[in-house]
PDB file of C-alpha atoms and ligand atoms in Angstrom:
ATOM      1  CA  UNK A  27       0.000   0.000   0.000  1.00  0.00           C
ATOM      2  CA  UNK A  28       1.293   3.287  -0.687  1.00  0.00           C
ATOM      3  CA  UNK A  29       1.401   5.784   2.181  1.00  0.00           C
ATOM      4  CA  UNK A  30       0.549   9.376   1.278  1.00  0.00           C
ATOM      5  CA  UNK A  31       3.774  11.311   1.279  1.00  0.00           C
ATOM      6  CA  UNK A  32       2.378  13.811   3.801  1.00  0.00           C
ATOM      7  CA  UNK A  33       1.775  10.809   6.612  1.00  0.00           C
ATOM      8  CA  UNK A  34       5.100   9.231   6.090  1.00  0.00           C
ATOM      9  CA  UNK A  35       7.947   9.626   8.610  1.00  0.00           C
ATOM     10  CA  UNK A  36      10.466  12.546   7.680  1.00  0.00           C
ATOM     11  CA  UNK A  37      14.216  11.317   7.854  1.00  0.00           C
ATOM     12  CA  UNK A  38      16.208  12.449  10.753  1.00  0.00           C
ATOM     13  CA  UNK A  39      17.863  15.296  10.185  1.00  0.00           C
ATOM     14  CA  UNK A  40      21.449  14.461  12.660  1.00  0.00           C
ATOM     15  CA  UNK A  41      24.693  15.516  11.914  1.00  0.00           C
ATOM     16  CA  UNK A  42      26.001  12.163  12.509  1.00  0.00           C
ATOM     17  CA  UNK A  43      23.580  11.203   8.555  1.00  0.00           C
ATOM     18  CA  UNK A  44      24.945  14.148   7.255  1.00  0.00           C
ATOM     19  CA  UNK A  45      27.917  15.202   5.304  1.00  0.00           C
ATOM     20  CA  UNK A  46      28.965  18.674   7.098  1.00  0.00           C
ATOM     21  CA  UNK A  47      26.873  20.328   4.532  1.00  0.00           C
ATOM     22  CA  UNK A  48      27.096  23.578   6.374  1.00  0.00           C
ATOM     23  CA  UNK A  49      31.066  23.192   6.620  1.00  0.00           C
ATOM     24  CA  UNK A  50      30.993  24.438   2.872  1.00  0.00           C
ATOM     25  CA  UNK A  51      29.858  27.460   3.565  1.00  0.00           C
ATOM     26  CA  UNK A  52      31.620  30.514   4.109  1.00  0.00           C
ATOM     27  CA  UNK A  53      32.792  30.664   7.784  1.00  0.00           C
ATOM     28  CA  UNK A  54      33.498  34.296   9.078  1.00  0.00           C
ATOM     29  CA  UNK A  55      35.420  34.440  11.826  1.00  0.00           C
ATOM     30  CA  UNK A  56      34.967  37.768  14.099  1.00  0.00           C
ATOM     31  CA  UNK A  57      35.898  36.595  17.931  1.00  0.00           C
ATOM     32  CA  UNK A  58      39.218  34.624  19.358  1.00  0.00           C
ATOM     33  CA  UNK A  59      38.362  31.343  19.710  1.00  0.00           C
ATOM     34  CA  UNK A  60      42.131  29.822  18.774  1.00  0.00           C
ATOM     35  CA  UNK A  61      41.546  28.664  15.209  1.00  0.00           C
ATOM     36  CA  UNK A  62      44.943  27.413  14.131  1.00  0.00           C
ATOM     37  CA  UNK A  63      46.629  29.908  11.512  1.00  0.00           C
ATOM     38  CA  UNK A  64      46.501  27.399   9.102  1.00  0.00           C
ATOM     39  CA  UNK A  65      42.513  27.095   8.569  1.00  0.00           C
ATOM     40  CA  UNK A  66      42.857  31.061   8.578  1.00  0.00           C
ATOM     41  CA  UNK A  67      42.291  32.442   5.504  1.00  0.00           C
ATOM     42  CA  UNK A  68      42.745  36.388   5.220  1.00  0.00           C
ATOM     43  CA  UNK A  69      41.663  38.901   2.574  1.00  0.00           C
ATOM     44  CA  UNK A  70      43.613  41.860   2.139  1.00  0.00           C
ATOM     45  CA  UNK A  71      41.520  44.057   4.536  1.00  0.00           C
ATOM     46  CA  UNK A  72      42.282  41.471   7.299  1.00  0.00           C
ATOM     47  CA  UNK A  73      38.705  40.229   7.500  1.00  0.00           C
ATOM     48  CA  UNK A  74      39.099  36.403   8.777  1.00  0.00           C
ATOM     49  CA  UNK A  75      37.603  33.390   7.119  1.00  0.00           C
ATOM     50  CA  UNK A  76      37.728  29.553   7.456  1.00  0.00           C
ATOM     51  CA  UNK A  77      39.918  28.384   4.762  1.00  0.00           C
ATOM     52  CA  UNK A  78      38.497  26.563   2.041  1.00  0.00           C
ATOM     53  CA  UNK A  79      40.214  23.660   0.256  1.00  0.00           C
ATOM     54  CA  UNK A  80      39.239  23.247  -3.529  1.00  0.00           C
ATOM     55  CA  UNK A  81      36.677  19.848  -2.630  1.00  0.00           C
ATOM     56  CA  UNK A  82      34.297  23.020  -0.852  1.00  0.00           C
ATOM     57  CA  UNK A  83      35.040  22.259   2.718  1.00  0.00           C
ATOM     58  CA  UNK A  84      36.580  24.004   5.475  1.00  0.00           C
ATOM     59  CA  UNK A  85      40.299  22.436   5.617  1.00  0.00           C
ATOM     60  CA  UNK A  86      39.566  21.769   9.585  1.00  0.00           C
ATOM     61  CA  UNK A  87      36.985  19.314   8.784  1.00  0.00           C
ATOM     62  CA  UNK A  88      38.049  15.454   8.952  1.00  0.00           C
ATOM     63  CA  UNK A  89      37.740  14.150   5.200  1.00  0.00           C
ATOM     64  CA  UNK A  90      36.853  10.734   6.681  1.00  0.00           C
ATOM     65  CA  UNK A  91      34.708  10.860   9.478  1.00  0.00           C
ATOM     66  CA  UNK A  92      33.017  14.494   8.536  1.00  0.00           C
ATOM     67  CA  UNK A  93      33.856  15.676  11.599  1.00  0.00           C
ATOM     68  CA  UNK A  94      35.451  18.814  13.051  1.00  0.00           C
ATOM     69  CA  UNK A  95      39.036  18.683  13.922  1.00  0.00           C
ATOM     70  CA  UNK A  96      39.246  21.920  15.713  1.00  0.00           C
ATOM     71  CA  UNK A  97      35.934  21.608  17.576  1.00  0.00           C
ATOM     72  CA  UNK A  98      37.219  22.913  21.181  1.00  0.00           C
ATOM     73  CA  UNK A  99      38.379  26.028  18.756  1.00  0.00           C
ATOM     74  CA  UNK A 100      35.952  26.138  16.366  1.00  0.00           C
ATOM     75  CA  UNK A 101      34.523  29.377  15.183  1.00  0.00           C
ATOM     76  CA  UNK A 102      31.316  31.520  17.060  1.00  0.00           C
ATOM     77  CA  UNK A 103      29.560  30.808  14.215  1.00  0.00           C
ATOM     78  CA  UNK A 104      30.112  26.906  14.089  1.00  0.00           C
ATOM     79  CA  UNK A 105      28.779  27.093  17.960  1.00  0.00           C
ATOM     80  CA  UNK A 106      25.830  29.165  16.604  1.00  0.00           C
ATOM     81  CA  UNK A 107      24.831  26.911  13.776  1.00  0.00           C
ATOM     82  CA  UNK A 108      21.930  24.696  15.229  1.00  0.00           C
ATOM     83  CA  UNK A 109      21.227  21.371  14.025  1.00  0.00           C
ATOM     84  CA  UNK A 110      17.925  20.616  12.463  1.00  0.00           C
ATOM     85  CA  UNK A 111      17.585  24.668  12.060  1.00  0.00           C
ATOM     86  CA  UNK A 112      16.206  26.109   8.884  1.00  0.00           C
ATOM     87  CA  UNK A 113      19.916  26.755   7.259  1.00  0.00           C
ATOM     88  CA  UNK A 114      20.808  23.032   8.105  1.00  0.00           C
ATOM     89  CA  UNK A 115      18.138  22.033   6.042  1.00  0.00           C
ATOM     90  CA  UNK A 116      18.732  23.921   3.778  1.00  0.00           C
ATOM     91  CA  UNK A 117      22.189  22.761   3.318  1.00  0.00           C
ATOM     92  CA  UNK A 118      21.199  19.347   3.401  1.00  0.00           C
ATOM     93  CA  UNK A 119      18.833  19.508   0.601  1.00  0.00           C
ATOM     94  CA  UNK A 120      21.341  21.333  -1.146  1.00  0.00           C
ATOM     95  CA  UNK A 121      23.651  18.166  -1.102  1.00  0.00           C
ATOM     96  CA  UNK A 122      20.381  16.074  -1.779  1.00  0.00           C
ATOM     97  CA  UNK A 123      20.276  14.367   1.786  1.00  0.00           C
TER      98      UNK A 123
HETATM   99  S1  LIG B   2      24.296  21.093  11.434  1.00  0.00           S
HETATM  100 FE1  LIG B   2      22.999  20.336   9.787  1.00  0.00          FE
HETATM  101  S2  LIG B   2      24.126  20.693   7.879  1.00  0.00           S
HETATM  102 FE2  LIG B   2      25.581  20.826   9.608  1.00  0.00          FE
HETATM  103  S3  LIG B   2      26.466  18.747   9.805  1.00  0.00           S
HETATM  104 FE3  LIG B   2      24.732  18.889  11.222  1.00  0.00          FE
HETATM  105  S4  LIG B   2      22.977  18.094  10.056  1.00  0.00           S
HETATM  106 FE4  LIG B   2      24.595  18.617   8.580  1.00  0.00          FE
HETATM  107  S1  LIG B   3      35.634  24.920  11.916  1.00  0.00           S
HETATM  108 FE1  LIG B   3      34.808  22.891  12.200  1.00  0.00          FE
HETATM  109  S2  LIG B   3      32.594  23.169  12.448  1.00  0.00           S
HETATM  110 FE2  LIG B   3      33.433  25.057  11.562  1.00  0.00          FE
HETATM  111  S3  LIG B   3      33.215  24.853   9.337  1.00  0.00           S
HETATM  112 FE3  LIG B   3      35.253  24.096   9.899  1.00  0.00          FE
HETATM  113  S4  LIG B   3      35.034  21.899  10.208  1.00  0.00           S
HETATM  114 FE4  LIG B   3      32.983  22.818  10.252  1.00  0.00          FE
END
């Protein structure tokens, strides 16, 4: 029997079935939270990002496991980035999970 699409269960949204969708997107940083130098990337006004390496993701991120490799360090906005929020989502369906 089919079930209507609107009374089937939703997948989970977790970071631990997800890709770190939202560590491809721009990171700024704009407090001290002891990023190491070389995930710094700087423009030439100073302004701070989270380096990008040419597969899209941040170059602290863990290319096997998906996971953070600076996490005690990570940047504000990493902290502020909410699971299951309406960015996440958005990121995820982005990457078509
Ligand atoms: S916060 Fe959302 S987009 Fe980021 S890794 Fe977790 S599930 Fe994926
Ligand atoms: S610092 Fe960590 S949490 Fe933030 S984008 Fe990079 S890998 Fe993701």
């Amino acid at each position: 029997m089919n079930i209507p699409v609107k009374n089937q269960p939703s997948p989970e949204v977790l970071c631990s079935n997800c890709k770190a969708c939202c560590c491809r997107l721009e990171v700024m940083i704009i407090s001290e939270t002891g990023v190491p130098e070389e995930h710094i990337k700087r423009d030439s006004w100073g302004g701070e990002t989270m380096l990008r390496l040419s597969d899209g993701w941040c170059s602290a991120m863990d290319r096997d496991t998906f996971m953070c490799t600076i996490y005690e360090n990570r940047p504000w906005i990493c902290r502020e980035f909410e699971m299951g929020s309406y960015e996440c989502k958005e990121e995820r369906v982005e990457y078509g999970l």
